[in-house]
Amino acid sequence: MAFMDFLCNHPISSIVIVMDSMFKVGFGVKVDSLHQSSEEWTSFTKAFDDCKMEQGPSSDNSNEKIVQEVKEATKLKDDTSFNEFVEHVDEETLDKMQYLHAALSETLRLYPPVPADAKFCFSDDTLPDGFSVRGGDQVCYTPYAMGRLDFLWGDDAKFFRPERWLDENGFFRPENPFKFSAFQGGPRICLGKDFAYRQMKIFSAIMLGRFVFKLSDKKKPINYKTMLTLQIDGGLHLLAFHRLL
């Protein structure tokens, strides 16, 4: 609620002008937010309305691609025990899981842990494009909306497609941190980024490699809480089954 309270208590013009300045410098895109007169602004505002992930062409088999990659990287066999499987998840095997790395990045693009963030100016300054900010001003950016912008990610921005992170040889290809801002960028980029990826890959590889997960109620709507971090209202209830190798 802190971010929404800020929007209610501060002039919207001071926020959107700074956002326009950031897009102009970072991406060379002119956005006239105050008058809502550009195609990019329309794309930006629509991003907030798209709270549900739409299924892309590859979303149905992304999970199976991850499982297959985990099997190949860990050299799983039908009679491999759970403990033996865990022992095979080391640095070497994790580095081979390029598609899993891409799938995690795609998840963070659409669902960043911090959907909106802000920085305070300690003193008067001028942004690279000439826009001035004053000491005490708050500059906001919204990773949740930025991850859904067509002019940044293409016409399929709202689709879950891990392949966008892979090069022609199937290796993970990182994006500019000012485009993929889930870990922030510049001097304040998250120091634990690499460690976070390692944790996510270990957990995902072990859980998806040995279990199948399904929604307990496919008809139940999934909604989000307006909080500092992106959370599902009421949690996400799943059923877990042992995976047959």
Short mmCIF file of N, CA and C in Angstrom, two decimals, residues 1-5 7 48 112-118 141-144 223-235:
data_model
loop_
_atom_site.label_atom_id
_atom_site.label_comp_id
_atom_site.label_asym_id
_atom_site.label_seq_id
_atom_site.Cartn_x
_atom_site.Cartn_y
_atom_site.Cartn_z
N MET A 1 0.80 -1.21 0.00
CA MET A 1 0.00 0.00 0.00
C MET A 1 0.84 1.27 0.00
N ALA A 2 2.12 1.16 0.39
CA ALA A 2 2.95 2.35 0.48
C ALA A 2 3.06 3.06 -0.87
N PHE A 3 3.22 2.29 -1.95
CA PHE A 3 3.36 2.89 -3.26
C PHE A 3 2.08 3.59 -3.68
N MET A 4 0.92 2.96 -3.43
CA MET A 4 -0.35 3.55 -3.79
C MET A 4 -0.62 4.81 -2.96
N ASP A 5 -0.22 4.78 -1.68
CA ASP A 5 -0.37 5.98 -0.84
C ASP A 5 0.45 7.12 -1.40
N LEU A 7 1.27 7.62 -4.55
CA LEU A 7 0.61 8.13 -5.75
C LEU A 7 -0.55 9.06 -5.39
N PHE A 48 -0.63 -2.24 -16.86
CA PHE A 48 -1.18 -2.36 -15.51
C PHE A 48 -2.49 -3.12 -15.50
N PRO A 112 7.95 -9.59 -11.24
CA PRO A 112 9.09 -9.19 -10.39
C PRO A 112 8.67 -9.16 -8.92
N PRO A 113 9.55 -9.61 -8.02
CA PRO A 113 9.21 -9.62 -6.59
C PRO A 113 8.79 -8.25 -6.07
N VAL A 114 9.43 -7.19 -6.57
CA VAL A 114 9.05 -5.81 -6.20
C VAL A 114 8.45 -5.17 -7.45
N PRO A 115 7.12 -5.10 -7.55
CA PRO A 115 6.48 -4.62 -8.78
C PRO A 115 6.68 -3.13 -9.04
N ALA A 116 6.90 -2.35 -8.00
CA ALA A 116 7.15 -0.91 -8.16
C ALA A 116 8.15 -0.48 -7.10
N ASP A 117 9.09 0.36 -7.49
CA ASP A 117 10.14 0.78 -6.57
C ASP A 117 10.39 2.27 -6.72
N ALA A 118 11.06 2.83 -5.76
CA ALA A 118 11.30 4.28 -5.79
C ALA A 118 12.64 4.60 -5.15
N TYR A 141 9.94 3.84 -10.50
CA TYR A 141 9.93 3.03 -11.70
C TYR A 141 9.14 1.76 -11.39
N THR A 142 8.59 1.13 -12.41
CA THR A 142 7.66 0.02 -12.20
C THR A 142 8.09 -1.21 -13.02
N PRO A 143 8.88 -2.10 -12.45
CA PRO A 143 9.31 -3.31 -13.16
C PRO A 143 8.14 -4.16 -13.66
N TYR A 144 7.03 -4.17 -12.93
CA TYR A 144 5.88 -4.98 -13.34
C TYR A 144 5.35 -4.51 -14.69
N ASN A 223 -5.59 -13.68 -7.82
CA ASN A 223 -5.50 -12.23 -7.67
C ASN A 223 -4.27 -11.87 -6.86
N TYR A 224 -3.86 -10.62 -6.98
CA TYR A 224 -2.66 -10.16 -6.31
C TYR A 224 -2.96 -9.10 -5.27
N LYS A 225 -2.13 -9.05 -4.25
CA LYS A 225 -2.25 -8.01 -3.23
C LYS A 225 -1.42 -6.80 -3.63
N THR A 226 -1.93 -5.62 -3.32
CA THR A 226 -1.16 -4.40 -3.56
C THR A 226 -0.27 -4.17 -2.34
N MET A 227 0.96 -4.64 -2.45
CA MET A 227 1.91 -4.56 -1.34
C MET A 227 3.29 -4.20 -1.90
N LEU A 228 4.24 -4.04 -1.00
CA LEU A 228 5.61 -3.72 -1.42
C LEU A 228 6.16 -4.82 -2.31
N THR A 229 5.88 -6.07 -1.95
CA THR A 229 6.30 -7.21 -2.76
C THR A 229 5.08 -7.85 -3.39
N LEU A 230 5.27 -8.46 -4.56
CA LEU A 230 4.16 -9.06 -5.30
C LEU A 230 3.77 -10.37 -4.64
N GLN A 231 2.56 -10.42 -4.11
CA GLN A 231 2.07 -11.61 -3.43
C GLN A 231 0.71 -12.00 -3.97
N ILE A 232 0.43 -13.30 -3.94
CA ILE A 232 -0.87 -13.80 -4.38
C ILE A 232 -1.83 -13.77 -3.21
N ASP A 233 -2.98 -13.18 -3.42
CA ASP A 233 -3.98 -13.06 -2.36
C ASP A 233 -4.51 -14.45 -2.00
N GLY A 234 -4.25 -14.87 -0.77
CA GLY A 234 -4.69 -16.18 -0.31
C GLY A 234 -3.75 -17.31 -0.64
N GLY A 235 -2.63 -16.99 -1.32
CA GLY A 235 -1.66 -18.02 -1.67
C GLY A 235 -2.06 -18.80 -2.92
#
